[in-house]
Short mmCIF file of C-alpha atoms and ligand atoms in Angstrom, two decimals:
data_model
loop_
_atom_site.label_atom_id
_atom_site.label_comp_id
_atom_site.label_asym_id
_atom_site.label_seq_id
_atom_site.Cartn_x
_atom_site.Cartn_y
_atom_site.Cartn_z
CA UNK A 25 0.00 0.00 0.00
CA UNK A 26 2.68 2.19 0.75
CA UNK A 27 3.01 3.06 -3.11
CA UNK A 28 0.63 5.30 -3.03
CA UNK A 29 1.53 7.40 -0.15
CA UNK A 30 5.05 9.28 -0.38
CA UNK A 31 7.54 9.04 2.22
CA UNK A 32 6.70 13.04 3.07
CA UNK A 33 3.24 12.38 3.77
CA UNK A 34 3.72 9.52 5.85
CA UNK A 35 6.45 10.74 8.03
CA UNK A 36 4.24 13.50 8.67
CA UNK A 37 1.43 11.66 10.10
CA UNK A 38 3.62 9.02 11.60
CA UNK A 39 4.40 12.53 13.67
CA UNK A 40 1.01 13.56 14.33
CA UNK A 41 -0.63 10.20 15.39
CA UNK A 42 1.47 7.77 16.73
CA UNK A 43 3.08 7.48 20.04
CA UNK A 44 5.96 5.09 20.15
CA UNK A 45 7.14 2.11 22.73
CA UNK A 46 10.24 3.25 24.85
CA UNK A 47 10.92 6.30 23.11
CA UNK A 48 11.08 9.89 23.66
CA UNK A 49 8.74 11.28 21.17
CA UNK A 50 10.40 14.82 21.50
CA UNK A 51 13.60 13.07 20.24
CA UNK A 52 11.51 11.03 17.69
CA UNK A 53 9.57 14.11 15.78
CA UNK A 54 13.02 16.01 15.23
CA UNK A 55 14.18 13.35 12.77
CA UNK A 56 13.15 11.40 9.98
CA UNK A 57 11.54 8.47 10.83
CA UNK A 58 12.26 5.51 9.40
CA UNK A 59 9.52 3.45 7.77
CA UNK A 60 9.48 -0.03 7.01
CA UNK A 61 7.70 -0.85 4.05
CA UNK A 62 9.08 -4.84 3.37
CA UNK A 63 11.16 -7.68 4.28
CA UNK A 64 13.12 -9.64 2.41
CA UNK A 65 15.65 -12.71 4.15
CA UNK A 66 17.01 -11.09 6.67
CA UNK A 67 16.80 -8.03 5.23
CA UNK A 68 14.00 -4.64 5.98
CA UNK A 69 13.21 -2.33 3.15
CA UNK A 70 12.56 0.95 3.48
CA UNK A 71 9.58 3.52 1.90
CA UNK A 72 12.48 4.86 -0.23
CA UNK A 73 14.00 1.57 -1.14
CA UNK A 74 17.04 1.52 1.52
CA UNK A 75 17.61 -2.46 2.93
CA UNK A 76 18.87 -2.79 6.20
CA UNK A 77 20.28 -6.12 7.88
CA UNK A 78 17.83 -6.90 10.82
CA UNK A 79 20.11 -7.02 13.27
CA UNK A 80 18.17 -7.09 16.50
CA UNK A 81 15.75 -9.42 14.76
CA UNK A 82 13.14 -6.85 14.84
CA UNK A 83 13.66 -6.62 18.36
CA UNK A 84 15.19 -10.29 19.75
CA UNK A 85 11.64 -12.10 17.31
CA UNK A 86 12.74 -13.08 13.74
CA UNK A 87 14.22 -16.44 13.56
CA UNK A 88 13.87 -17.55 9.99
CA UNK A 89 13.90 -14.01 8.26
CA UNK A 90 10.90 -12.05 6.71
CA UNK A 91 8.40 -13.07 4.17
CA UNK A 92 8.98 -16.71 4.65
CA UNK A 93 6.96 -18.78 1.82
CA UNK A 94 6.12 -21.49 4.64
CA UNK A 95 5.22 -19.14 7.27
CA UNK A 96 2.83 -17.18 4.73
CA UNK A 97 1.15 -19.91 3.54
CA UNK A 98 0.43 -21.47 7.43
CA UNK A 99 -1.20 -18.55 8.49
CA UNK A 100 -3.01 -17.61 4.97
CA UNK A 101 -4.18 -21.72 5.06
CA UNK A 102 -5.60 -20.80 8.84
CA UNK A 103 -6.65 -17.88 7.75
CA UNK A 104 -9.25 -19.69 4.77
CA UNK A 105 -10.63 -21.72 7.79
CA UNK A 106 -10.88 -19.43 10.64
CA UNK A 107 -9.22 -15.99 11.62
CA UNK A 108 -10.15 -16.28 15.30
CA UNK A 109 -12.15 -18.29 17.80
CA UNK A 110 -11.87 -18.31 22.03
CA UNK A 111 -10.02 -20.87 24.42
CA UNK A 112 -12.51 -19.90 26.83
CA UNK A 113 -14.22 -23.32 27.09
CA UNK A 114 -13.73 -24.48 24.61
CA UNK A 115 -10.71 -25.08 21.86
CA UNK A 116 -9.39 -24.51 17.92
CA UNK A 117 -7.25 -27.14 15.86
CA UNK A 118 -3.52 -25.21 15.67
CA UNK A 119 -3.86 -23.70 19.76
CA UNK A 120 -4.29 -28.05 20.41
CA UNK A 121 -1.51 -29.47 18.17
CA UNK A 122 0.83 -26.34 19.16
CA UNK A 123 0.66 -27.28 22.80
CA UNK A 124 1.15 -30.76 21.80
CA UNK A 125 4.31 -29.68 20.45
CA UNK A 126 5.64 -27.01 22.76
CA UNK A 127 5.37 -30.01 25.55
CA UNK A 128 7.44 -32.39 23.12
CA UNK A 129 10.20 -29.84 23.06
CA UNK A 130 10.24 -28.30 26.21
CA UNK A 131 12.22 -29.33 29.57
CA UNK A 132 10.98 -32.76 30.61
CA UNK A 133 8.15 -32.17 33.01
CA UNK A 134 6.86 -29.24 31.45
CA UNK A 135 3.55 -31.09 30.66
CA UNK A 136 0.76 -28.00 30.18
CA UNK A 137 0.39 -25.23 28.02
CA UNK A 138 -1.45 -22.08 29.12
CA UNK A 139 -1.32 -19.37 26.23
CA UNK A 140 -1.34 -15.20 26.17
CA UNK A 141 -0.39 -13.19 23.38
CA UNK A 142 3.29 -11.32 24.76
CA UNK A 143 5.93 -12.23 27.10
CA UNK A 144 4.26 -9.52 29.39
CA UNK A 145 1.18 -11.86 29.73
CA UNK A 146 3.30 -14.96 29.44
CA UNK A 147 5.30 -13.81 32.69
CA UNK A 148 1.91 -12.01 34.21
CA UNK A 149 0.23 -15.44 33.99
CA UNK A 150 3.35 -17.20 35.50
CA UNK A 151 3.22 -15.18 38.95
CA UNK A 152 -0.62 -15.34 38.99
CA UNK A 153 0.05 -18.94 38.59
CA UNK A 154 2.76 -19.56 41.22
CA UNK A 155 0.83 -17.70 43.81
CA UNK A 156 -2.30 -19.16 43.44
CA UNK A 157 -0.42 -22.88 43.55
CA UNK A 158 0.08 -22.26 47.07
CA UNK A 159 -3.21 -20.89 47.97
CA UNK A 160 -4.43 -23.61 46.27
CA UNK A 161 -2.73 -26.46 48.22
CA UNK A 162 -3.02 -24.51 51.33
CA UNK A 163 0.46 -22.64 52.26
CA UNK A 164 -1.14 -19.37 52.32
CA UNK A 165 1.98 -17.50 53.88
CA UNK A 166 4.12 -17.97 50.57
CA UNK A 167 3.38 -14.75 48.98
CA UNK A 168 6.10 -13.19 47.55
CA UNK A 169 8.63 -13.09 44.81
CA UNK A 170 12.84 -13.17 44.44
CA UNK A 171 14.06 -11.36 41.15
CA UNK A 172 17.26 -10.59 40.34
CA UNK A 173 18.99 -7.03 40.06
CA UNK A 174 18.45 -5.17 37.03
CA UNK A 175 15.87 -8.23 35.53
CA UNK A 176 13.01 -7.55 32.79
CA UNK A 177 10.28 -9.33 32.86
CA UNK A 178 7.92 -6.88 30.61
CA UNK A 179 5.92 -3.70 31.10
CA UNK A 180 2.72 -5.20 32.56
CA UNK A 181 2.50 -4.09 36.24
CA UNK A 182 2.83 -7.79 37.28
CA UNK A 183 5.76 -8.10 35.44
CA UNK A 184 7.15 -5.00 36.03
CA UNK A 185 6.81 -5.84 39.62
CA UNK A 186 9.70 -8.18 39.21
CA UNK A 187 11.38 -6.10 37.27
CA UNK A 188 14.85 -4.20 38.73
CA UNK A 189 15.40 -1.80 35.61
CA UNK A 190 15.93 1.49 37.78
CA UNK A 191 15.28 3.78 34.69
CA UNK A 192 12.36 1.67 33.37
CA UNK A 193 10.40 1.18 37.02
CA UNK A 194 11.23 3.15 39.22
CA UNK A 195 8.61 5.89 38.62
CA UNK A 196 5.95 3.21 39.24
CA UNK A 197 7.21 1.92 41.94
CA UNK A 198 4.37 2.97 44.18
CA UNK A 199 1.83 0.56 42.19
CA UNK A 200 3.91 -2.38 42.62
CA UNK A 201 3.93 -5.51 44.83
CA UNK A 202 7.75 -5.75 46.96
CA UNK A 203 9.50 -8.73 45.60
CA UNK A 204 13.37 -9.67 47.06
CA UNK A 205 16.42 -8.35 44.52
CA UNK A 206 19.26 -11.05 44.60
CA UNK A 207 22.21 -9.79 42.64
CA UNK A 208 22.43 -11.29 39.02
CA UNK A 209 25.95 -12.01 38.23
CA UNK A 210 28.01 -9.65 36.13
CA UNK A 211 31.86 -10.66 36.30
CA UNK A 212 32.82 -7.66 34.18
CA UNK A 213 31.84 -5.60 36.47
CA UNK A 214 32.13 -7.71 39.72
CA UNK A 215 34.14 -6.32 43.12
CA UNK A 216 34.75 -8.57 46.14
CA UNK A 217 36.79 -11.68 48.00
CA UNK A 218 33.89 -13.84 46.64
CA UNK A 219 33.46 -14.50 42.30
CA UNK A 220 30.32 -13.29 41.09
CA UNK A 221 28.27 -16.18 40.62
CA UNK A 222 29.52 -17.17 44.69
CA UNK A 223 27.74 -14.16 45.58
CA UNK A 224 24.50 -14.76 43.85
CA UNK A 225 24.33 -18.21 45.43
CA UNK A 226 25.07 -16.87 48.67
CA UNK A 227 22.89 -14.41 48.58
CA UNK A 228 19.53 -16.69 47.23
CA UNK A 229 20.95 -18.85 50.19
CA UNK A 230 20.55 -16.53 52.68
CA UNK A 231 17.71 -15.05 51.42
CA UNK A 232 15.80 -19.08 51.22
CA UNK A 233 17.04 -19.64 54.62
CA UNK A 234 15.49 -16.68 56.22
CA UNK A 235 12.20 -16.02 54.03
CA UNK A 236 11.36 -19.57 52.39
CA UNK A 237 8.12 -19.74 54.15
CA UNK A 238 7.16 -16.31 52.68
CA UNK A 239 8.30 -16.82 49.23
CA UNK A 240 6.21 -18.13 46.53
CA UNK A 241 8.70 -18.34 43.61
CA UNK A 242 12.22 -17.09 42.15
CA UNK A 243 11.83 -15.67 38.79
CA UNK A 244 15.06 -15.72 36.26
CA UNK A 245 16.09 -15.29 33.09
CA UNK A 246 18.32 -17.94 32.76
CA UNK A 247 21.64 -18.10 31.06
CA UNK A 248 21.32 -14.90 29.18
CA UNK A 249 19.95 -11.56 31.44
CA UNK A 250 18.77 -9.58 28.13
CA UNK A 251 17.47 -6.00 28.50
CA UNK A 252 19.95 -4.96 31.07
CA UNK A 253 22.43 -5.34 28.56
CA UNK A 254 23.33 -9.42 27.45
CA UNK A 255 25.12 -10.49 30.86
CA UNK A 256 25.65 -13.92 30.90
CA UNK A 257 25.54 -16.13 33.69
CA UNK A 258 29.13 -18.21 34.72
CA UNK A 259 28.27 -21.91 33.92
CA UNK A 260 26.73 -24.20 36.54
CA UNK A 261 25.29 -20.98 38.33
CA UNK A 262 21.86 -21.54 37.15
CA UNK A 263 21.83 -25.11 37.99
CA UNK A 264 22.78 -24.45 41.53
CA UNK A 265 20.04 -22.18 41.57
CA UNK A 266 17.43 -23.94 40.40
CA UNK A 267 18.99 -26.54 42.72
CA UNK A 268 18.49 -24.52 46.05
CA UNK A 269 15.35 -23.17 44.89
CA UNK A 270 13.92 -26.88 44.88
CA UNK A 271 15.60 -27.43 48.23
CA UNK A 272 13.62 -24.78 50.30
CA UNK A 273 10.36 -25.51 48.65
CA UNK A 274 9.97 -22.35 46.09
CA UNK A 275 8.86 -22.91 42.63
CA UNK A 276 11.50 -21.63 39.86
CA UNK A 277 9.97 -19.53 37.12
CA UNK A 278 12.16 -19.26 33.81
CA UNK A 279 11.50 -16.22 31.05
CA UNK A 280 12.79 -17.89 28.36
CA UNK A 281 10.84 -15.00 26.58
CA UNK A 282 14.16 -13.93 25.16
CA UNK A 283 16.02 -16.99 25.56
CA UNK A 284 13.62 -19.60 23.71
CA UNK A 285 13.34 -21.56 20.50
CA UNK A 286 16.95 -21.91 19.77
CA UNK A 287 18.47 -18.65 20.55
CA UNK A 288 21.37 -19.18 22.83
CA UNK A 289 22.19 -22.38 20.68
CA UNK A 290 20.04 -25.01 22.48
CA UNK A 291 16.24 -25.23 22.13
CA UNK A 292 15.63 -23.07 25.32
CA UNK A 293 18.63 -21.83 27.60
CA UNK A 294 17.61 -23.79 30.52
CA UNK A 295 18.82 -27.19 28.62
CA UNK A 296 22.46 -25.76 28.96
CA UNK A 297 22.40 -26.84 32.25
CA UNK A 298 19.45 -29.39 32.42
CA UNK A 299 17.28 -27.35 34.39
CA UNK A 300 13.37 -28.14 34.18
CA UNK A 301 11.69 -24.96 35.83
CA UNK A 302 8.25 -24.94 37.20
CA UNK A 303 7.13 -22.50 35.14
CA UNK A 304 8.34 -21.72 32.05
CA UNK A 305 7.30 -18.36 29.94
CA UNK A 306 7.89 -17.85 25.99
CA UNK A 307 6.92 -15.39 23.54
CA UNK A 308 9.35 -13.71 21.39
CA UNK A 309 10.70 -16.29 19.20
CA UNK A 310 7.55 -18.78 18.96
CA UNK A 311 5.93 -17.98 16.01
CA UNK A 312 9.57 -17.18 14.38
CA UNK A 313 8.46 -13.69 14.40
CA UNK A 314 5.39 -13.36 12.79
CA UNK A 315 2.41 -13.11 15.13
CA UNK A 316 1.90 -12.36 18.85
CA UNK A 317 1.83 -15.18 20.50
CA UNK A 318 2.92 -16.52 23.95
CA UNK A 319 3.09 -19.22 26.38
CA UNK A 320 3.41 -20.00 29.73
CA UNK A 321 4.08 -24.12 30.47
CA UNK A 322 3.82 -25.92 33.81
CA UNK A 323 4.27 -29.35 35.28
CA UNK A 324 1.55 -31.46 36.44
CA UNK A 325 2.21 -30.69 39.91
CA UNK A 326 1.23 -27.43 39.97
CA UNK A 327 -1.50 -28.15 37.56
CA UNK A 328 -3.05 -31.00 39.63
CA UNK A 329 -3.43 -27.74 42.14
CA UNK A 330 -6.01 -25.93 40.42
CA UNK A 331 -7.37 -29.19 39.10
CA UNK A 332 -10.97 -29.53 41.39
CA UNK A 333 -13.92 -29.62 42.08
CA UNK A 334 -15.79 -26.25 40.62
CA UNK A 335 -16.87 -25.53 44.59
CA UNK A 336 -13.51 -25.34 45.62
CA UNK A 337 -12.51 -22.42 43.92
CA UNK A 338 -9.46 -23.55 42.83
CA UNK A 339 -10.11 -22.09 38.95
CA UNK A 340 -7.20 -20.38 37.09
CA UNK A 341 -9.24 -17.00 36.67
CA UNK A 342 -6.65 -15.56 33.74
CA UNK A 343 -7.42 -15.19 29.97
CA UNK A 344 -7.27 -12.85 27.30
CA UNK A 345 -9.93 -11.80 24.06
CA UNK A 346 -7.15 -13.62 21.47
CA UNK A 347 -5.96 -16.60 23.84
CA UNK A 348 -4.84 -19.17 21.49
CA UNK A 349 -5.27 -17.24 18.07
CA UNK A 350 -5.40 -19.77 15.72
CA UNK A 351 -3.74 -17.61 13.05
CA UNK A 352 -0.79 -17.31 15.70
CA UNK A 353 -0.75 -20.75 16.72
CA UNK A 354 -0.41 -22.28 12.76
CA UNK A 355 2.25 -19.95 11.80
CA UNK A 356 4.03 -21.34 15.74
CA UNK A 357 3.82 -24.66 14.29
CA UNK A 358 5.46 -23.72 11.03
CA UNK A 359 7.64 -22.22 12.98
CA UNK A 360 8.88 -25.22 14.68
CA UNK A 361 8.47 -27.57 12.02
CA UNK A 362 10.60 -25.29 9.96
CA UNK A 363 13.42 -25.59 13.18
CA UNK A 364 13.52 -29.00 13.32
CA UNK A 365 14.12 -29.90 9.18
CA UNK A 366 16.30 -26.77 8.74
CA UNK A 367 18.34 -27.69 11.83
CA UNK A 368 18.11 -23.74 12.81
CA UNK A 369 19.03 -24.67 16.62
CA UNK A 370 22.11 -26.79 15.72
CA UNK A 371 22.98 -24.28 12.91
CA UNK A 372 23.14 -21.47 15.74
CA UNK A 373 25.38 -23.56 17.58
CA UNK A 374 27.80 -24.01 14.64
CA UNK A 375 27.88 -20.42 13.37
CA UNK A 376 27.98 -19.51 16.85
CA UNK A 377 31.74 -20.26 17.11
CA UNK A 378 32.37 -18.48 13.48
CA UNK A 379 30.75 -15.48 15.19
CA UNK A 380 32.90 -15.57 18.36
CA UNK A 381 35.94 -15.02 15.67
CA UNK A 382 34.45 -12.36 14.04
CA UNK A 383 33.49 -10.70 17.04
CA UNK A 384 37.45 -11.14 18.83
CA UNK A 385 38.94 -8.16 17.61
CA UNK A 386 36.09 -5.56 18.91
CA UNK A 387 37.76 -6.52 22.21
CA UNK A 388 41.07 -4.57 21.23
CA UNK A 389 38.84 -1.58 20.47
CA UNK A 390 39.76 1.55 22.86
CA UNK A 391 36.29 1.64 24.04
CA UNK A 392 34.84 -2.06 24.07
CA UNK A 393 34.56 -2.93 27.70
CA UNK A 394 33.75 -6.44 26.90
CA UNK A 395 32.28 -8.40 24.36
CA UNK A 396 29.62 -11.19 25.31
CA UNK A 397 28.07 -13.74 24.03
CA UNK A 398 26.11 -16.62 23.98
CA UNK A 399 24.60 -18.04 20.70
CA UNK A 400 23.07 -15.41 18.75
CA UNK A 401 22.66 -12.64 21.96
CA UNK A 402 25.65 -10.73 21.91
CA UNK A 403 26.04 -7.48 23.78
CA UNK A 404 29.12 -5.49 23.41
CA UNK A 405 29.14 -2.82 26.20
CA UNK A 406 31.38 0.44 25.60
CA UNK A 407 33.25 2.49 28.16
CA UNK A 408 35.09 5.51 28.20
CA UNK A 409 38.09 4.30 29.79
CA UNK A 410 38.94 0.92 29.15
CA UNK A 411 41.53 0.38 32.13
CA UNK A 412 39.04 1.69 34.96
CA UNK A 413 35.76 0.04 32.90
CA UNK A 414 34.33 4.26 33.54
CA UNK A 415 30.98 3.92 31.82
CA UNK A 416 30.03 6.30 29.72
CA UNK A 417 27.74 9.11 30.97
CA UNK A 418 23.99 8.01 30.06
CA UNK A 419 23.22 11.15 28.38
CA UNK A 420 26.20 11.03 26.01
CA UNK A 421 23.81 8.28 24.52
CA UNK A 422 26.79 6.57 23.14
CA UNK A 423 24.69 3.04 22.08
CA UNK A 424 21.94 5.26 20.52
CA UNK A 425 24.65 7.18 18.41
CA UNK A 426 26.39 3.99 17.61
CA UNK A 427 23.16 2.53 16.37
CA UNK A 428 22.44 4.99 14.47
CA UNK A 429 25.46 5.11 12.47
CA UNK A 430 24.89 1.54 12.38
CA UNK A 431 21.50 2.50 10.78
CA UNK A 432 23.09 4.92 7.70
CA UNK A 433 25.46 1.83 7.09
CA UNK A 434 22.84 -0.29 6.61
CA UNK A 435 22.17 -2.40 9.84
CA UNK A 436 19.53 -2.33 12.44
CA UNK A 437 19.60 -2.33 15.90
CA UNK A 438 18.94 -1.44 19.62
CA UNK A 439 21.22 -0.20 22.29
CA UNK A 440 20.75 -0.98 26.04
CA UNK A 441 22.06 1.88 27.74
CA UNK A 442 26.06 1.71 26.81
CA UNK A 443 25.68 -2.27 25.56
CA UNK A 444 25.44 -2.45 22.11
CA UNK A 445 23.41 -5.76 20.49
CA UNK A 446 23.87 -7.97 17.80
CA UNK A 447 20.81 -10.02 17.60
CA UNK A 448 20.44 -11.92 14.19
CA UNK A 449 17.95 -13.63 12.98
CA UNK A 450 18.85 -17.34 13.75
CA UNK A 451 18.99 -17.85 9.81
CA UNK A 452 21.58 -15.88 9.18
CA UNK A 453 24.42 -17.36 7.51
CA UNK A 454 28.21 -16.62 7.71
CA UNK A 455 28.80 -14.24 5.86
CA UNK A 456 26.24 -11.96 6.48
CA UNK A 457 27.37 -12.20 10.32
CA UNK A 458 30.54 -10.89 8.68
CA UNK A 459 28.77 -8.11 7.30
CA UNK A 460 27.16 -7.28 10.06
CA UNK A 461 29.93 -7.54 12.55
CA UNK A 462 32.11 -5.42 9.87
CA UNK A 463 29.26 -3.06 10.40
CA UNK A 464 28.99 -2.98 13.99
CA UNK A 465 32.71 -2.68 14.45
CA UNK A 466 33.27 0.74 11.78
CA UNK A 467 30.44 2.08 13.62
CA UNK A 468 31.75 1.74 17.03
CA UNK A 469 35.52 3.07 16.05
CA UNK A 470 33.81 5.93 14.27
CA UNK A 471 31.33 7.07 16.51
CA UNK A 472 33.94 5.82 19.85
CA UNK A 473 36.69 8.23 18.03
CA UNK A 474 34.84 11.16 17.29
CA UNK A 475 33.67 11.27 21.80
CA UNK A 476 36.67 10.73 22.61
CA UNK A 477 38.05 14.17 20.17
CA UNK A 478 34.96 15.70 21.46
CA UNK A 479 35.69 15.08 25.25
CA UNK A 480 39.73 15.99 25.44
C1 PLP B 501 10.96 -9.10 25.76
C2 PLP B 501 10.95 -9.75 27.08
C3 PLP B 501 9.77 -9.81 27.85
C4 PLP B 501 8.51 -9.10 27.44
O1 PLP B 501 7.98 -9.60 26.26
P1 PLP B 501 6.86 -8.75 25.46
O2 PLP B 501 6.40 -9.65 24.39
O3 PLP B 501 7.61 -7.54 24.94
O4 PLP B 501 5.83 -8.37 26.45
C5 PLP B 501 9.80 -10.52 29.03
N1 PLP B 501 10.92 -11.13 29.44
C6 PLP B 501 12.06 -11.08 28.75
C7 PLP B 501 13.27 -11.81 29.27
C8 PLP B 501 12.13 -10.38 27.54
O5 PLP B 501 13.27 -10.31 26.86
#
């Protein structure tokens, strides 16, 4: 459609109607927006005809690239039977055979699917869940929630709730339910006798020992912490955790919102470490991009705890108008079935090294703190002095100036504060990793070299 409007007249009204998620409008209006009109592979196009690699995978979603034949035709073959119809009592043909599948992939003991339509809801529906399990069976004191410093769960006040983003919820703070912070652990930036992930465990043990009987679940994102800027966990750390959660009695929660359907190189980052959660949210990745869809799986156990008699009151009260879409749900199972013959999750694994090389010399740069990885999340986080790891001041907006060169030389993507991501889609092959990389790295030395002039 956008053939018939001009760029002109569209950035204009992209100006005067729409408000836009996480960003300052006032900073939005003085530029020219950019306006996707296509995809192609990995590739956006442009009103004007410019491609762009999707780097960030349209924000951590695409897995096998844009306008996928197979992924088309699922949802335009759904779409000639029915669009939409409710889970509420009753049930649709793709929402059953997706759940059938999610279970066959998941962690063993994941047995039930319970959809929503973004990770918010996925994670929303995970607390609601865990709390009401102990109601449920009676332990009425467990009430509360551990998180982990600086963790994102999503914008939904639930979620948000367990969130530890200072500059994302703080303001709301007064709305929100107190959980326990437990620090996640960041070696790069990591003081003390004890190693980073020693302190984490200590501190979850301490916290268990003292507060068990209060606390309903700990909520992670395992292996990878996304949003607050790609810090990966030291190996075995998660296990342990999972480990001592289980031992005092509190049900673990993975977001594998970010993490999921073959991301970090395994099907979902908790199988680096054979970790089966209680609950288990995904979104993001599950529909390889396409369609808002989300999930949040359990094990029987908690599920037998809402499973009574109608007197008892023991219901799951949650749902949402587009629960189970059925056009979301087909295009999941493409999804999936398009992971499994194309090998995507073993092919992340394997290119995952190649991009570990490309990525080594960024680490020389003057201002690359450190580079990190884990499949296909990297974050690359820049300071201004490299000896002392001095961040750089947040409104020298170093990762948004970065990106944006980025953007001019033809690659998309996000910064989290001073961490710069590289978040292809999991299709992409080697050599456009080396294209992007090559265009990641001349956009850091440019825009790194022109602060530091600036600031002597
Ligand atoms: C993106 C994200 C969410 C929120 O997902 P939405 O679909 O944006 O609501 C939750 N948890 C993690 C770890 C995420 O990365």
């Amino acid at each position: 459609m956008s053939h018939t409007h001009t760029y002109e007249e569209l950035a204009r009204k992209n100006k005067q109607y729409l408000w836009h998620p996480f960003t300052q409008m006032k900073d939005y209006v003085a530029e020219d927006p950019l306006i996707i009109a296509r995809g192609e592979g990995i590739k956006l196009i442009d009103v004007n005809g410019k491609a762009y690699y999707d780097g960030f995978s349209s924000v951590w979603l695409n897995v096998h690239g844009h306008n996928v034949p197979e992924l088309n035709r699922a949802i335009v073959e759904q779409l000639e039977q029915v669009a939409h119809s409710t889970l509420l009592g009753m049930a649709n043909v793709p929402s059953i055979l997706l759940a059938e599948q999610l279970v066959r992939i998941a962690p063993d003991g994941l047995t039930k699917v319970f959809y929503s339509d973004s990770g918010a809801t996925a994670v929303e529906i995970a607390l609601k869940m865990a709390f009401q399990y102990w109601q449920n069976i009676g332990v009425t004191g467990k009430r509360s929630f551990i998180t982990m410093n600086n963790a994102y769960h999503g914008d939904t006040i639930g979620a948000v709730s367990v969130g530890a983003i200072p500059l994302y919820h703080e303001v709301y703070r007064p709305l929100l339910f107190s959980s326990y912070t437990i620090p996640y652990p960041y070696p790069y930036r990591h003081e003390g006798e004890r190693s980073a992930a020693e302190e984490t465990l200590a501190c979850l043990e301490r916290l268990l020992d003292e507060k068990a009987d209060e606390i309903a679940a700990l909520i992670v994102e395992p292996i990878v912490q996304g949003a607050s800027g790609m810090i990966i966990m030291p190996d075995g750390c998660l296990k342990q955790m999972a480990d001592m959660a289980r031992a005092y009695g509190v049900l673990l929660i993975a977001d594998e919102v970010a993490t999921g359907f073959g991301r970090t190189g395994r099907m979902f980052a908790c199988e680096h470490e054979g970790v089966t959660p209680d609950i288990m949210a995904v979104a993001k990745g599950i529909t390889g991009g396409y369609l808002p869809v989300a999930a949040t799986l359990t094990t029987d156990r908690v599920y037998d705890a809402f499973y009574a008699d109608y007197e008892e009151q023991k219901t799951f009260f949650h749902g949402h108008s587009y629960t189970g879409n059925p056009l979301g749900c087909a295009v999941a199972l493409a999804n999936l079935r398009l992971l499994e013959e194309r090998r995507i999750v073993e092919g992340v694994a394997e290119k995952s090294r190649r991009l570990a090389k490309l990525l080594a010399p960024l680490s020389d740069f003057a201002h690359v703190g450190e580079v990190r990885q884990k499949g296909f999340m990297v974050g690359i986080e820049l300071v201004r002095d490299k000896q002392t790891k001095e961040p750089y001041h947040w409104d020298e907006r170093i990762g948004v100036r970065v990106c944006r060169r980025a953007r001019e030389n033809g690659l998309l993507t996000r910064p989290l504060g001073n961490v710069v991501v590289l978040i292809p889609p999991l299709v992409s092959t080697e050599d456009e990793l080396a294209e992007m990389v090559g265009i990641l790295a001349e956009s850091i030395e440019d825009v790194t070299a022109a602060a530091a002039v600036k600031g002597a």
